[in-house]
């Protein structure tokens, strides 16, 4: 049984998936498997994956979205540690080795995240870090363990990790917290982090070992629409914690929800102003959050 399962999710990424998979297959950490979930691609992506033969395990499914693809990957993973890679992102060669070492050093860490950069199709660096400023300020030159209470508190206000391509999670923790929530189109990762942080510490690696691709056809989409979708999803994610979060922290969650309402209202206002039209989904989310 492999020590690490790499779960790669892809949908219509013919131009990028070969490079993503090569970055996974070229890892210096050898005790691994690579599970690729093709989420109903129609552009030949699955053919490129299949051409790699038994170097990867390909699972084809009808389109279920990113969260559904990750769930399929986890269900078919055999490793005790699960690392996620989006089909258009890249890893540095020692990314897995560094994360496995961090997981061994900090057995209380349910999740290990590396830093990285945001880049475009021309290779230009658009962003020099993928960790939130609140995390960067805590980091030293080596791996830093952040207590789960602090992670849980901060995640109610902001996402600390830009992309799942930075993340490795213990399989037993994924089994404990349950699958990614398919209701959140762009923020199922943040919901998963929040549920993990309810009971498990996070380990953060300051090295930039992941490369998050930004391009017009990515699931991220245009920046203004992405920001609004994240904000409205964020409201629902925090509201979910009122019902399912740790006992005794309801007051903190309600305060975080009020903060999110203000944040979403601001994002909806600027989105509407920019596009000269209303944002019904955002306004509906704000109304429900404010009245419950």
mmCIF file of N, CA and C in Angstrom, residues 30-104:
data_model
loop_
_atom_site.group_PDB
_atom_site.id
_atom_site.type_symbol
_atom_site.label_atom_id
_atom_site.label_comp_id
_atom_site.label_asym_id
_atom_site.label_seq_id
_atom_site.Cartn_x
_atom_site.Cartn_y
_atom_site.Cartn_z
ATOM 1 N N UNK A 30 9.012 8.552 -3.565
ATOM 2 C CA UNK A 30 8.620 7.493 -4.500
ATOM 3 C C UNK A 30 7.459 6.625 -4.028
ATOM 4 N N UNK A 31 7.199 6.573 -2.725
ATOM 5 C CA UNK A 31 6.175 5.662 -2.199
ATOM 6 C C UNK A 31 4.800 6.310 -2.343
ATOM 7 N N UNK A 32 4.290 6.317 -3.572
ATOM 8 C CA UNK A 32 3.056 7.048 -3.861
ATOM 9 C C UNK A 32 2.316 6.388 -5.009
ATOM 10 N N UNK A 33 1.057 6.732 -5.101
ATOM 11 C CA UNK A 33 0.232 6.399 -6.258
ATOM 12 C C UNK A 33 -0.374 7.696 -6.773
ATOM 13 N N UNK A 34 -0.730 7.715 -8.048
ATOM 14 C CA UNK A 34 -1.373 8.887 -8.649
ATOM 15 C C UNK A 34 -2.731 8.454 -9.187
ATOM 16 N N UNK A 35 -3.783 8.992 -8.577
ATOM 17 C CA UNK A 35 -5.163 8.697 -8.967
ATOM 18 C C UNK A 35 -5.711 9.917 -9.693
ATOM 19 N N UNK A 36 -6.132 9.752 -10.930
ATOM 20 C CA UNK A 36 -6.645 10.865 -11.731
ATOM 21 C C UNK A 36 -8.141 10.678 -11.945
ATOM 22 N N UNK A 37 -8.911 11.692 -11.566
ATOM 23 C CA UNK A 37 -10.360 11.669 -11.777
ATOM 24 C C UNK A 37 -10.691 12.635 -12.908
ATOM 25 N N UNK A 38 -11.127 12.084 -14.036
ATOM 26 C CA UNK A 38 -11.573 12.921 -15.155
ATOM 27 C C UNK A 38 -13.074 13.150 -15.000
ATOM 28 N N UNK A 39 -13.447 14.416 -14.839
ATOM 29 C CA UNK A 39 -14.824 14.774 -14.486
ATOM 30 C C UNK A 39 -15.678 15.023 -15.731
ATOM 31 N N UNK A 40 -15.690 14.048 -16.635
ATOM 32 C CA UNK A 40 -16.534 14.167 -17.823
ATOM 33 C C UNK A 40 -15.977 15.069 -18.901
ATOM 34 N N UNK A 41 -14.661 15.097 -19.073
ATOM 35 C CA UNK A 41 -14.051 15.952 -20.096
ATOM 36 C C UNK A 41 -14.556 15.598 -21.493
ATOM 37 N N UNK A 42 -14.639 16.627 -22.343
ATOM 38 C CA UNK A 42 -15.080 16.436 -23.728
ATOM 39 C C UNK A 42 -14.018 16.869 -24.737
ATOM 40 N N UNK A 43 -12.825 17.223 -24.257
ATOM 41 C CA UNK A 43 -11.785 17.755 -25.144
ATOM 42 C C UNK A 43 -10.609 16.800 -25.328
ATOM 43 N N UNK A 44 -10.755 15.557 -24.892
ATOM 44 C CA UNK A 44 -9.666 14.599 -25.041
ATOM 45 C C UNK A 44 -8.707 14.542 -23.875
ATOM 46 N N UNK A 45 -9.025 15.234 -22.794
ATOM 47 C CA UNK A 45 -8.167 15.195 -21.609
ATOM 48 C C UNK A 45 -7.937 13.764 -21.139
ATOM 49 N N UNK A 46 -9.004 12.969 -21.114
ATOM 50 C CA UNK A 46 -8.881 11.601 -20.602
ATOM 51 C C UNK A 46 -7.946 10.759 -21.462
ATOM 52 N N UNK A 47 -7.887 11.037 -22.753
ATOM 53 C CA UNK A 47 -6.975 10.311 -23.628
ATOM 54 C C UNK A 47 -5.518 10.588 -23.297
ATOM 55 N N UNK A 48 -5.217 11.839 -22.966
ATOM 56 C CA UNK A 48 -3.851 12.192 -22.573
ATOM 57 C C UNK A 48 -3.475 11.465 -21.290
ATOM 58 N N UNK A 49 -4.399 11.426 -20.343
ATOM 59 C CA UNK A 49 -4.138 10.725 -19.086
ATOM 60 C C UNK A 49 -3.949 9.232 -19.347
ATOM 61 N N UNK A 50 -4.820 8.658 -20.169
ATOM 62 C CA UNK A 50 -4.752 7.221 -20.455
ATOM 63 C C UNK A 50 -3.439 6.835 -21.128
ATOM 64 N N UNK A 51 -2.845 7.759 -21.880
ATOM 65 C CA UNK A 51 -1.595 7.459 -22.586
ATOM 66 C C UNK A 51 -0.433 7.205 -21.632
ATOM 67 N N UNK A 52 -0.598 7.576 -20.367
ATOM 68 C CA UNK A 52 0.450 7.343 -19.374
ATOM 69 C C UNK A 52 0.431 5.919 -18.841
ATOM 70 N N UNK A 53 -0.558 5.146 -19.244
ATOM 71 C CA UNK A 53 -0.610 3.738 -18.866
ATOM 72 C C UNK A 53 -0.723 3.529 -17.373
ATOM 73 N N UNK A 54 0.029 2.540 -16.871
ATOM 74 C CA UNK A 54 -0.105 2.190 -15.457
ATOM 75 C C UNK A 54 0.691 3.099 -14.530
ATOM 76 N N UNK A 55 1.254 4.178 -15.061
ATOM 77 C CA UNK A 55 1.904 5.170 -14.185
ATOM 78 C C UNK A 55 0.865 5.923 -13.362
ATOM 79 N N UNK A 56 -0.376 5.933 -13.848
ATOM 80 C CA UNK A 56 -1.471 6.577 -13.121
ATOM 81 C C UNK A 56 -2.675 5.642 -13.127
ATOM 82 N N UNK A 57 -3.612 5.912 -12.234
ATOM 83 C CA UNK A 57 -4.886 5.175 -12.225
ATOM 84 C C UNK A 57 -5.978 6.153 -12.632
ATOM 85 N N UNK A 58 -6.576 5.959 -13.795
ATOM 86 C CA UNK A 58 -7.573 6.880 -14.343
ATOM 87 C C UNK A 58 -8.978 6.419 -13.990
ATOM 88 N N UNK A 59 -9.754 7.358 -13.458
ATOM 89 C CA UNK A 59 -11.167 7.115 -13.162
ATOM 90 C C UNK A 59 -11.979 8.130 -13.955
ATOM 91 N N UNK A 60 -12.849 7.647 -14.825
ATOM 92 C CA UNK A 60 -13.725 8.534 -15.583
ATOM 93 C C UNK A 60 -15.096 8.571 -14.914
ATOM 94 N N UNK A 61 -15.704 9.755 -14.872
ATOM 95 C CA UNK A 61 -17.046 9.870 -14.308
ATOM 96 C C UNK A 61 -17.805 10.964 -15.034
ATOM 97 N N UNK A 62 -19.131 10.948 -14.918
ATOM 98 C CA UNK A 62 -19.936 12.066 -15.401
ATOM 99 C C UNK A 62 -19.639 13.286 -14.542
ATOM 100 N N UNK A 63 -19.846 14.454 -15.129
ATOM 101 C CA UNK A 63 -19.452 15.686 -14.454
ATOM 102 C C UNK A 63 -20.159 15.865 -13.117
ATOM 103 N N UNK A 64 -19.363 16.060 -12.059
ATOM 104 C CA UNK A 64 -19.881 16.279 -10.713
ATOM 105 C C UNK A 64 -19.308 17.526 -10.059
ATOM 106 N N UNK A 65 -18.449 18.250 -10.763
ATOM 107 C CA UNK A 65 -17.814 19.408 -10.167
ATOM 108 C C UNK A 65 -16.556 19.014 -9.403
ATOM 109 N N UNK A 66 -15.817 20.036 -8.994
ATOM 110 C CA UNK A 66 -14.524 19.798 -8.348
ATOM 111 C C UNK A 66 -14.675 19.009 -7.058
ATOM 112 N N UNK A 67 -15.642 19.387 -6.218
ATOM 113 C CA UNK A 67 -15.819 18.693 -4.938
ATOM 114 C C UNK A 67 -16.159 17.224 -5.157
ATOM 115 N N UNK A 68 -17.056 16.950 -6.100
ATOM 116 C CA UNK A 68 -17.414 15.572 -6.391
ATOM 117 C C UNK A 68 -16.237 14.773 -6.916
ATOM 118 N N UNK A 69 -15.386 15.408 -7.725
ATOM 119 C CA UNK A 69 -14.198 14.729 -8.243
ATOM 120 C C UNK A 69 -13.228 14.393 -7.121
ATOM 121 N N UNK A 70 -13.038 15.334 -6.215
ATOM 122 C CA UNK A 70 -12.136 15.059 -5.085
ATOM 123 C C UNK A 70 -12.674 13.927 -4.221
ATOM 124 N N UNK A 71 -13.976 13.905 -4.014
ATOM 125 C CA UNK A 71 -14.563 12.822 -3.222
ATOM 126 C C UNK A 71 -14.320 11.466 -3.881
ATOM 127 N N UNK A 72 -14.492 11.409 -5.199
ATOM 128 C CA UNK A 72 -14.229 10.165 -5.920
ATOM 129 C C UNK A 72 -12.772 9.746 -5.764
ATOM 130 N N UNK A 73 -11.875 10.715 -5.872
ATOM 131 C CA UNK A 73 -10.459 10.415 -5.722
ATOM 132 C C UNK A 73 -10.119 9.868 -4.348
ATOM 133 N N UNK A 74 -10.669 10.492 -3.317
ATOM 134 C CA UNK A 74 -10.402 10.035 -1.947
ATOM 135 C C UNK A 74 -10.948 8.629 -1.738
ATOM 136 N N UNK A 75 -12.138 8.363 -2.234
ATOM 137 C CA UNK A 75 -12.737 7.033 -2.082
ATOM 138 C C UNK A 75 -11.879 5.946 -2.733
ATOM 139 N N UNK A 76 -11.146 6.299 -3.767
ATOM 140 C CA UNK A 76 -10.322 5.326 -4.481
ATOM 141 C C UNK A 76 -8.849 5.379 -4.083
ATOM 142 N N UNK A 77 -8.501 6.231 -3.128
ATOM 143 C CA UNK A 77 -7.114 6.369 -2.690
ATOM 144 C C UNK A 77 -6.766 5.304 -1.656
ATOM 145 N N UNK A 78 -5.538 4.834 -1.697
ATOM 146 C CA UNK A 78 -5.080 3.780 -0.783
ATOM 147 C C UNK A 78 -4.093 4.282 0.267
ATOM 148 N N UNK A 79 -3.536 5.465 0.098
ATOM 149 C CA UNK A 79 -2.489 5.947 0.989
ATOM 150 C C UNK A 79 -3.006 6.464 2.313
ATOM 151 N N UNK A 80 -2.109 6.529 3.306
ATOM 152 C CA UNK A 80 -2.466 7.088 4.610
ATOM 153 C C UNK A 80 -2.397 8.609 4.609
ATOM 154 N N UNK A 81 -1.745 9.168 3.593
ATOM 155 C CA UNK A 81 -1.707 10.610 3.376
ATOM 156 C C UNK A 81 -2.236 10.884 1.974
ATOM 157 N N UNK A 82 -3.067 11.920 1.843
ATOM 158 C CA UNK A 82 -3.672 12.244 0.546
ATOM 159 C C UNK A 82 -3.275 13.666 0.165
ATOM 160 N N UNK A 83 -2.628 13.806 -0.983
ATOM 161 C CA UNK A 83 -2.255 15.115 -1.516
ATOM 162 C C UNK A 83 -3.113 15.397 -2.741
ATOM 163 N N UNK A 84 -3.555 16.641 -2.862
ATOM 164 C CA UNK A 84 -4.456 17.024 -3.951
ATOM 165 C C UNK A 84 -3.714 17.893 -4.966
ATOM 166 N N UNK A 85 -4.034 17.683 -6.249
ATOM 167 C CA UNK A 85 -3.450 18.483 -7.317
ATOM 168 C C UNK A 85 -4.518 18.746 -8.364
ATOM 169 N N UNK A 86 -4.771 20.019 -8.658
ATOM 170 C CA UNK A 86 -5.679 20.365 -9.748
ATOM 171 C C UNK A 86 -4.962 20.138 -11.080
ATOM 172 N N UNK A 87 -5.725 19.763 -12.097
ATOM 173 C CA UNK A 87 -5.144 19.320 -13.351
ATOM 174 C C UNK A 87 -4.469 20.376 -14.189
ATOM 175 N N UNK A 88 -4.450 21.625 -13.730
ATOM 176 C CA UNK A 88 -3.712 22.664 -14.450
ATOM 177 C C UNK A 88 -2.645 23.317 -13.580
ATOM 178 N N UNK A 89 -2.390 22.761 -12.399
ATOM 179 C CA UNK A 89 -1.375 23.304 -11.502
ATOM 180 C C UNK A 89 -0.108 22.455 -11.557
ATOM 181 N N UNK A 90 0.939 22.908 -10.861
ATOM 182 C CA UNK A 90 2.237 22.242 -10.907
ATOM 183 C C UNK A 90 2.838 22.144 -9.511
ATOM 184 N N UNK A 91 3.699 21.155 -9.316
ATOM 185 C CA UNK A 91 4.454 20.999 -8.071
ATOM 186 C C UNK A 91 5.945 21.063 -8.343
ATOM 187 N N UNK A 92 6.697 21.575 -7.367
ATOM 188 C CA UNK A 92 8.145 21.430 -7.374
ATOM 189 C C UNK A 92 8.484 19.976 -7.022
ATOM 190 N N UNK A 93 9.643 19.467 -7.461
ATOM 191 C CA UNK A 93 9.931 18.031 -7.331
ATOM 192 C C UNK A 93 9.937 17.472 -5.913
ATOM 193 N N UNK A 94 10.283 18.271 -4.912
ATOM 194 C CA UNK A 94 10.361 17.739 -3.543
ATOM 195 C C UNK A 94 9.154 18.101 -2.688
ATOM 196 N N UNK A 95 8.074 18.517 -3.306
ATOM 197 C CA UNK A 95 6.892 18.945 -2.558
ATOM 198 C C UNK A 95 6.366 17.843 -1.647
ATOM 199 N N UNK A 96 6.149 16.647 -2.166
ATOM 200 C CA UNK A 96 5.614 15.559 -1.350
ATOM 201 C C UNK A 96 6.583 15.161 -0.247
ATOM 202 N N UNK A 97 7.868 15.086 -0.562
ATOM 203 C CA UNK A 97 8.862 14.690 0.440
ATOM 204 C C UNK A 97 8.858 15.644 1.623
ATOM 205 N N UNK A 98 8.776 16.927 1.345
ATOM 206 C CA UNK A 98 8.755 17.930 2.411
ATOM 207 C C UNK A 98 7.496 17.785 3.258
ATOM 208 N N UNK A 99 6.362 17.544 2.630
ATOM 209 C CA UNK A 99 5.116 17.404 3.382
ATOM 210 C C UNK A 99 5.091 16.131 4.225
ATOM 211 N N UNK A 100 5.595 15.038 3.690
ATOM 212 C CA UNK A 100 5.638 13.796 4.463
ATOM 213 C C UNK A 100 6.518 13.979 5.694
ATOM 214 N N UNK A 101 7.653 14.634 5.527
ATOM 215 C CA UNK A 101 8.539 14.899 6.663
ATOM 216 C C UNK A 101 7.826 15.747 7.717
ATOM 217 N N UNK A 102 7.077 16.758 7.276
ATOM 218 C CA UNK A 102 6.335 17.605 8.219
ATOM 219 C C UNK A 102 5.256 16.803 8.938
ATOM 220 N N UNK A 103 4.568 15.926 8.218
ATOM 221 C CA UNK A 103 3.526 15.100 8.835
ATOM 222 C C UNK A 103 4.113 14.160 9.876
ATOM 223 N N UNK A 104 5.308 13.650 9.614
ATOM 224 C CA UNK A 104 5.963 12.765 10.578
ATOM 225 C C UNK A 104 6.434 13.539 11.803
#
